[in-house]
Coordinates of C-alpha atoms in Angstrom, one line a residue:
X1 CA -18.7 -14.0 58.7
X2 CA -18.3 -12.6 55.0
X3 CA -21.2 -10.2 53.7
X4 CA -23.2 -11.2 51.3
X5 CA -22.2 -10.5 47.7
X6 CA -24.9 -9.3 45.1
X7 CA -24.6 -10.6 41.8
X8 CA -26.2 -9.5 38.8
X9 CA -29.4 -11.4 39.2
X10 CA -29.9 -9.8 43.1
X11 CA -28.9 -6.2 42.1
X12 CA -32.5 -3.9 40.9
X13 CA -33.3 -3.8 37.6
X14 CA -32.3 0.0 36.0
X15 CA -35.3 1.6 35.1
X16 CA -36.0 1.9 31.6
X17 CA -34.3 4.6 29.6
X18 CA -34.9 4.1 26.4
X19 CA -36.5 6.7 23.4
X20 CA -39.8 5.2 24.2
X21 CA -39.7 4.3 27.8
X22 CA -38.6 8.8 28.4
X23 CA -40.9 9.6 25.9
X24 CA -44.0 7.8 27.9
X25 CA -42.5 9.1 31.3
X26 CA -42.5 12.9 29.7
X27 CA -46.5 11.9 28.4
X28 CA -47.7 10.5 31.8
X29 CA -48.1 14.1 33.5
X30 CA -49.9 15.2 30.6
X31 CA -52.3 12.5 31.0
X32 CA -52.3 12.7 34.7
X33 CA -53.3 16.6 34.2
X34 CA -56.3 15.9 31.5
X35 CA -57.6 12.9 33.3
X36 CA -58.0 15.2 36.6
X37 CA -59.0 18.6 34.9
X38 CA -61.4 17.0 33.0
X39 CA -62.9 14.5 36.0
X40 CA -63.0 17.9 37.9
X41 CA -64.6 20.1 35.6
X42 CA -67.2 17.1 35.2
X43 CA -67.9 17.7 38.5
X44 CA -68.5 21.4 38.3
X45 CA -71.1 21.1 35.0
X46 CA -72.8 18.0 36.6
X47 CA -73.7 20.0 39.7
X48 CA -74.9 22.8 37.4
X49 CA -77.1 20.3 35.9
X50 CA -76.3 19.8 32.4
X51 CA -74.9 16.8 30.6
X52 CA -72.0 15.6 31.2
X53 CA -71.3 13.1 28.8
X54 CA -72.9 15.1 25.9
X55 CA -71.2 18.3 27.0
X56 CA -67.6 16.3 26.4
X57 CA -68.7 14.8 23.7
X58 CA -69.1 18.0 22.0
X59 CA -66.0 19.7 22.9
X60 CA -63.9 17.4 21.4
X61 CA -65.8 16.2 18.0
X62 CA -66.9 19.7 16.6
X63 CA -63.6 20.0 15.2
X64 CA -63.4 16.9 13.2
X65 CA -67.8 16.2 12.8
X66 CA -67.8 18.5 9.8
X67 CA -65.2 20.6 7.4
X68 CA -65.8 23.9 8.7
X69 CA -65.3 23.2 12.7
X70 CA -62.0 21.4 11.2
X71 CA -61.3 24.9 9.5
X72 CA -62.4 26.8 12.0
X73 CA -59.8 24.9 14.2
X74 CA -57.4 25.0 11.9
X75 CA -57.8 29.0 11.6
X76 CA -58.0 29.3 15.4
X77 CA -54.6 27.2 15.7
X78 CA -52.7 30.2 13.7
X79 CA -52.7 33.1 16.4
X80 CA -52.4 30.5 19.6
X81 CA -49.2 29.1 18.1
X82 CA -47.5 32.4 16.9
X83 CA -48.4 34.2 20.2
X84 CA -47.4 31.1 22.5
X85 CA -44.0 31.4 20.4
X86 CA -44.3 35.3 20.7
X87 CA -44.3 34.2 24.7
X88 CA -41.9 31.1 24.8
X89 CA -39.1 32.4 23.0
X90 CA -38.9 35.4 25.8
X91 CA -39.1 32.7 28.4
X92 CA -36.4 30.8 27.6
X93 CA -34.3 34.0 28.4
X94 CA -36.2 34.4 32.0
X95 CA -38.6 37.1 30.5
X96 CA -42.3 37.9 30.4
X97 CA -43.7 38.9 27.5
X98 CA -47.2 39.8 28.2
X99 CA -47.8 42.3 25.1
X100 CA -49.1 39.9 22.6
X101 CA -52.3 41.5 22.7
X102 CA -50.9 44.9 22.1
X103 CA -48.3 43.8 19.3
X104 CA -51.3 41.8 17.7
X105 CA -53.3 44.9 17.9
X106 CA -50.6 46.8 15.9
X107 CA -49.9 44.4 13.8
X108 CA -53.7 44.3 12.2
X109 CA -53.8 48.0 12.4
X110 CA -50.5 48.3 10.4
X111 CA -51.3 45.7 8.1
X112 CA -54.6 46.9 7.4
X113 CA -54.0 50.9 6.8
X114 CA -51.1 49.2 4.2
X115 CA -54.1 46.6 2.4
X116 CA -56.0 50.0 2.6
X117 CA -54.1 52.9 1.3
X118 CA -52.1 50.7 -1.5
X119 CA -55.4 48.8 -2.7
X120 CA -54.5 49.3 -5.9
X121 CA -51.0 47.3 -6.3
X122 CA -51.4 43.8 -7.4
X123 CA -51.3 40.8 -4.5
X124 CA -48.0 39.8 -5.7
X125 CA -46.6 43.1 -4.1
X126 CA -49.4 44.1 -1.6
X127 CA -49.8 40.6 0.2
X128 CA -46.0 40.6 1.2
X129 CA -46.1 44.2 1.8
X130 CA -49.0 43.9 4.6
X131 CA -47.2 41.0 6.5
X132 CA -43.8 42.5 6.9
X133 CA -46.0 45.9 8.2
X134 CA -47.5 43.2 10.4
X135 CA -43.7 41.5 11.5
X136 CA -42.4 45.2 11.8
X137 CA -45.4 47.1 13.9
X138 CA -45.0 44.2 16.0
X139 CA -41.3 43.9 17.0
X140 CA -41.4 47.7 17.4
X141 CA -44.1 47.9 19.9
X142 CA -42.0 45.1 21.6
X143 CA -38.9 46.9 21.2
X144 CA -40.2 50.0 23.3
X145 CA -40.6 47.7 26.5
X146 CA -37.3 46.1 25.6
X147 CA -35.9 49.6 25.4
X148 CA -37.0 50.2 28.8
X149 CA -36.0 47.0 30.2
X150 CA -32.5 47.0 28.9
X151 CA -31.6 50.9 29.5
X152 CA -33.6 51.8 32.3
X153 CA -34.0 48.1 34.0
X154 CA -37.8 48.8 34.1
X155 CA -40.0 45.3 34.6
X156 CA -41.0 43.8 30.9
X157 CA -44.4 42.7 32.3
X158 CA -45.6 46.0 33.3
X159 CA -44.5 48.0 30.2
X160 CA -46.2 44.8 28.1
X161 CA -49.3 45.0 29.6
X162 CA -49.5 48.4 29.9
X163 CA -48.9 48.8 26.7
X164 CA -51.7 46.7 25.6
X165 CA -53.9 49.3 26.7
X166 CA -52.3 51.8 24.5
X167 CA -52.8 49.5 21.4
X168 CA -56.4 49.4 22.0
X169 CA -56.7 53.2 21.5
X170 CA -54.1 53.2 18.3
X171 CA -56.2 50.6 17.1
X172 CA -59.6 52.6 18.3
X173 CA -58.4 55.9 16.5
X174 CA -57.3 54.1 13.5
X175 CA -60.9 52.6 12.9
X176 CA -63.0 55.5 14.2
X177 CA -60.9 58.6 12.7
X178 CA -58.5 57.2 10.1
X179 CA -60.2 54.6 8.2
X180 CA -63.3 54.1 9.2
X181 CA -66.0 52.0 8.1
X182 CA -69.5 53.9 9.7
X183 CA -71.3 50.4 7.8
X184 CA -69.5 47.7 9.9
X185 CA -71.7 48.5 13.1
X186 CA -68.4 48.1 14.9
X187 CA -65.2 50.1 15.3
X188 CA -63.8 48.7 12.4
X189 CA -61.7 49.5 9.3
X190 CA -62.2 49.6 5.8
X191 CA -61.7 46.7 4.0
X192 CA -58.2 46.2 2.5
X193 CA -57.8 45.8 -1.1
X194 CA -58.1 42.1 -2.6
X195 CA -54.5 41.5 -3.4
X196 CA -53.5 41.9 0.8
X197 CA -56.0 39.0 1.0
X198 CA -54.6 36.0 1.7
X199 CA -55.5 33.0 -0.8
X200 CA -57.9 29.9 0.7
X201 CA -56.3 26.1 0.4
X202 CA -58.5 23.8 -0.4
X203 CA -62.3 23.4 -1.0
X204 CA -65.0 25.7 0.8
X205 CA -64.9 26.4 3.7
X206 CA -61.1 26.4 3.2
X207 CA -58.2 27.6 5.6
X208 CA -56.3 30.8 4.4
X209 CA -52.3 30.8 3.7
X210 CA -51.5 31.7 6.3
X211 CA -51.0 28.5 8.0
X212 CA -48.3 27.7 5.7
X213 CA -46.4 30.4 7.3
X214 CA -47.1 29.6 10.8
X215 CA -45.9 26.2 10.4
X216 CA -43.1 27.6 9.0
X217 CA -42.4 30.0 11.5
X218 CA -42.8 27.2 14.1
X219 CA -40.4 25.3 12.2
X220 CA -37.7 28.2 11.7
X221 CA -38.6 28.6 15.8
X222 CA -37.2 24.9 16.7
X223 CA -34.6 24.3 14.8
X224 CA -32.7 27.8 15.6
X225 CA -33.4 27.6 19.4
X226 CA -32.3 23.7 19.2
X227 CA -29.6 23.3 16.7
X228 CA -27.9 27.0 16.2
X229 CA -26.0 29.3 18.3
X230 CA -28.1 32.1 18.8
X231 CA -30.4 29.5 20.3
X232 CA -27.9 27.9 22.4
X233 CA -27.3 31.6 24.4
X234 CA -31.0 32.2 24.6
X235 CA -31.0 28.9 26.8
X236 CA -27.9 29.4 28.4
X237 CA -28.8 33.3 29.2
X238 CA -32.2 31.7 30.6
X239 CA -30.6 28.9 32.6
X240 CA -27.6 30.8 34.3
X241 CA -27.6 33.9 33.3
X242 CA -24.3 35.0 35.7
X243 CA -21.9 31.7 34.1
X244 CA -23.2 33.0 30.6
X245 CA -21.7 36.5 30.8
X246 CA -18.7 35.0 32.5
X247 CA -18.4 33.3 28.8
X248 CA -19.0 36.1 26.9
X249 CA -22.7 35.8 26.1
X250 CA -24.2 39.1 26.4
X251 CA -27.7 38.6 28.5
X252 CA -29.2 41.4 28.1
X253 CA -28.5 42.0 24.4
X254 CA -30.0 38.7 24.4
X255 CA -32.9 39.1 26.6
X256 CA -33.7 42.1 24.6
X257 CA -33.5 40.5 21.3
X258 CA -36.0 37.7 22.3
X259 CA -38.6 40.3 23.3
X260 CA -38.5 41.9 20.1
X261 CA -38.6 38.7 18.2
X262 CA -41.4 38.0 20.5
X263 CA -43.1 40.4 19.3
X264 CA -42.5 40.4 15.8
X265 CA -44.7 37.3 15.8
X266 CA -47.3 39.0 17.8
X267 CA -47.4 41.3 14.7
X268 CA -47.8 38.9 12.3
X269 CA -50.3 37.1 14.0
X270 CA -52.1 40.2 13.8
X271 CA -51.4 40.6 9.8
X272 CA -53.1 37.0 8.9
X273 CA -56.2 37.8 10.8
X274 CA -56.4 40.5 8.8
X275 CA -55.6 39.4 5.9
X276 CA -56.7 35.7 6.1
X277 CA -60.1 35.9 8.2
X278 CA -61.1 39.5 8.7
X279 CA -60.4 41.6 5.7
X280 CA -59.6 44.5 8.1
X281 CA -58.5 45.5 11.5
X282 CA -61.8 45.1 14.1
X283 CA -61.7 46.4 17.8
X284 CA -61.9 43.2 20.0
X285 CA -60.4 41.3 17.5
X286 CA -57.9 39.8 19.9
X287 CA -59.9 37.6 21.1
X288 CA -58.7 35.5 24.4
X289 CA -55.5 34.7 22.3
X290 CA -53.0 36.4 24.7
X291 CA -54.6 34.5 27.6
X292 CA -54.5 31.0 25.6
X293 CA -50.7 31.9 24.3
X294 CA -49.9 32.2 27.8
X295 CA -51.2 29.0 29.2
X296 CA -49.9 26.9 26.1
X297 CA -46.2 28.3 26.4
X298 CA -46.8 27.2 29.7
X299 CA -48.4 24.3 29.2
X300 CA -45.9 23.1 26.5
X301 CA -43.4 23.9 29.4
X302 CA -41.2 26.5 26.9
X303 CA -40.9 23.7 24.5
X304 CA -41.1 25.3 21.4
X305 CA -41.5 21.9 19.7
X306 CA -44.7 20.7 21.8
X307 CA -46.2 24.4 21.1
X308 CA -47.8 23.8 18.0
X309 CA -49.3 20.3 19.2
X310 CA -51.0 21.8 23.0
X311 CA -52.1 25.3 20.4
X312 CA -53.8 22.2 18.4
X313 CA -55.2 21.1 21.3
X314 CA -56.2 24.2 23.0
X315 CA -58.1 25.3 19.3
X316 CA -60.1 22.0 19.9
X317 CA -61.1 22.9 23.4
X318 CA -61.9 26.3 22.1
X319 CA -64.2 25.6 18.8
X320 CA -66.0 22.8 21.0
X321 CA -66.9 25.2 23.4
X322 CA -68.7 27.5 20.9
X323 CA -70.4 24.3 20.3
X324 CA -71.3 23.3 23.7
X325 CA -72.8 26.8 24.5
X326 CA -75.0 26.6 21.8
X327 CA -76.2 22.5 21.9
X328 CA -75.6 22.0 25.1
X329 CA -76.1 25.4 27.2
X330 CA -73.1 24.6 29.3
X331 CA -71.5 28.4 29.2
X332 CA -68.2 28.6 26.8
X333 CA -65.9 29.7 29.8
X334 CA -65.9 26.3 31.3
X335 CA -63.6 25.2 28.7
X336 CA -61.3 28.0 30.1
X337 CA -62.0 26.4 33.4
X338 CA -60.5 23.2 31.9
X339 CA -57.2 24.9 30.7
X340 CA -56.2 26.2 33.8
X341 CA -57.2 23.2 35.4
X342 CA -54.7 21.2 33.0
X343 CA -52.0 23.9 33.4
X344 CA -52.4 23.5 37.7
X345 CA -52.5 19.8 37.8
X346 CA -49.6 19.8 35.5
X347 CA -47.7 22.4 37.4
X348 CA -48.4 19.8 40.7
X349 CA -47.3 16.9 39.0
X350 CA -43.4 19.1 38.7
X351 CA -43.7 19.7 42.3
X352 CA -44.7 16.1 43.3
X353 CA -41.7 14.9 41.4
X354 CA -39.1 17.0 42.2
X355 CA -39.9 16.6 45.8
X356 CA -39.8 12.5 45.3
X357 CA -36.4 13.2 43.2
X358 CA -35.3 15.2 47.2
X359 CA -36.1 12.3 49.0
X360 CA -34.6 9.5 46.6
X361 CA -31.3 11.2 46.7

């Protein structure tokens, strides 16, 4: 007796694998993860008794209801993205830049004692000369923990973090002893002269310059990991680190590299909140923006593409939450609550399918 022969019409259908049909299957966990943190979280503020529905509803209108929540997003979206790239850019190389904080703090602290002492020169020489103070201070303070992890081998997330600590006392000194402003009723710095102020696009409330250069930072960021060589060893030093010495790529020079870059925009970041929203460098200034860099590298799985679009995201959750605190009286840290949630469920979803992708093969 023969066997049965399959023709074409018998034999499974291939699965989709078109543009749109990978770009909907690379989607659906994101989904997946909102849907879930969200339906969880709902569950948490319902059983603390607030609203749920009005609660949602303003986390994610503020930003679009009127001009200045837009603004305020659009302001907030500056730091997250440059400190998620300050993050991502490491972690395509295997390493852990946790310093953003610190090379932030720095950065504002350099960029403001330059807006200070040179007051006087016009903005067409100041402004330029307070963000490169920023970009410098920055990769510095990330090049001493890259020092230490490429001569003496010593963990980049514990000389990051604990460096972070430092630059709260540089940045303490510099705005108590230095350049201190005794009318603030903070620890804060003078003001820096109005030429290292950035200018405001658009009508009041406006969003300050700066955003110009973060998007094209983010863009510099894509196309040199993706289409250049230096960005085709940081992936292949982050991938396999042992074949890409075997062909020549150095992976430490590379590794250490990354960090500093890493941190150069951890310095700039801290130069536009200085000179776009603060007008000097303010203890606690920081903010939660280390934390919120963190979860969207992570969130944007490395991707330094999807960066910018989860920071937009994340700078919704965050000015809705301000919101939401004040209208609704549903504390501001459940939004954090969501994040992680988001981050988790998404993290499942890669364990769930690698683990289906085991058992089909």
């Amino acid at each position: 007796m023969s066997a049965p022969v399959l023709t074409d019409t018998d034999a499974p259908a291939p699965a989709p694998s078109g543009p749109l049909a990978r770009l909907l299957r690379g989607l659906l966990p994101y989904a997946l993860a909102l849907v879930l943190a969200f339906a969880v979280s709902g569950v948490v503020i319902a059983a603390l008794g607030y609203d749920v529905v009005e609660a949602y509803r303003t986390i994610l209108t503020t930003s679009f209801r009127t001009g200045f929540g837009f603004t305020e997003t659009l302001t907030k979206w500056v730091p997250l993205t440059l400190l998620a790239l300050g993050f991502t850019i490491p972690l395509a190389v295997g390493r852990f830049n946790i310093g953003g904080e610190g090379q932030l703090l720095v950065g504002a602290t350099a960029a403001a004692g330059v807006g200070i002492v040179y007051a006087d020169l016009p903005a067409a020489v100041l402004l330029p000369l307070v963000v490169l103070a920023g970009v410098l201070s920055g990769a510095v303070w990330a090049g001493i923990a890259a020092l230490l992890m490429g001569r003496f081998r010593v963990n980049e997330i514990l000389s990051t973090v604990l460096l972070n600590f430092v630059s709260f006392q540089v940045l303490d000194y510099a705005a108590t002893e230095v350049w201190p402003d005794p009318a603030a009723g903070v620890a804060a710095t003078q003001r820096v002269g109005e030429g290292a102020e950035l200018p405001v696009l658009g009508g009041p409330p406006g969003v300050h310059a700066g955003i110009l250069l973060a998007l094209l930072v983010a863009a510099v960021t894509v196309v040199v990991t993706r289409r250049t060589a230096a960005g085709f060893d940081l992936r292949a030093a982050g991938v396999n680190p042992r074949a890409a010495a075997i062909n020549g790529i150095r992976v430490e020079k590379v590794a250490v590299l990354a960090l500093v870059v890493g941190g150069a925009l951890g310095g700039l970041a801290g130069a536009l909140e200085v000179g776009g929203v603060h007008g000097r460098a303010i203890e606690g200034m920081q903010s939660n923006f280390l934390l919120l860099g963190i979860i969207i590298g992570l969130i944007a799985r490395g991707s330094a593409l999807w960066v910018p679009v989860v920071a937009f995201g994340i700078a919704i959750l965050e000015v809705g939450a301000s919101s939401m605190q004040r209208t609704v009286g549903v504390p501001a840290e459940m939004v954090l609550i969501i994040e992680a949630l988001i981050l988790i469920f998404l993290l499942l979803s890669d364990v769930i399918a690698g683990r289906l992708a085991r058992r089909v093969a």
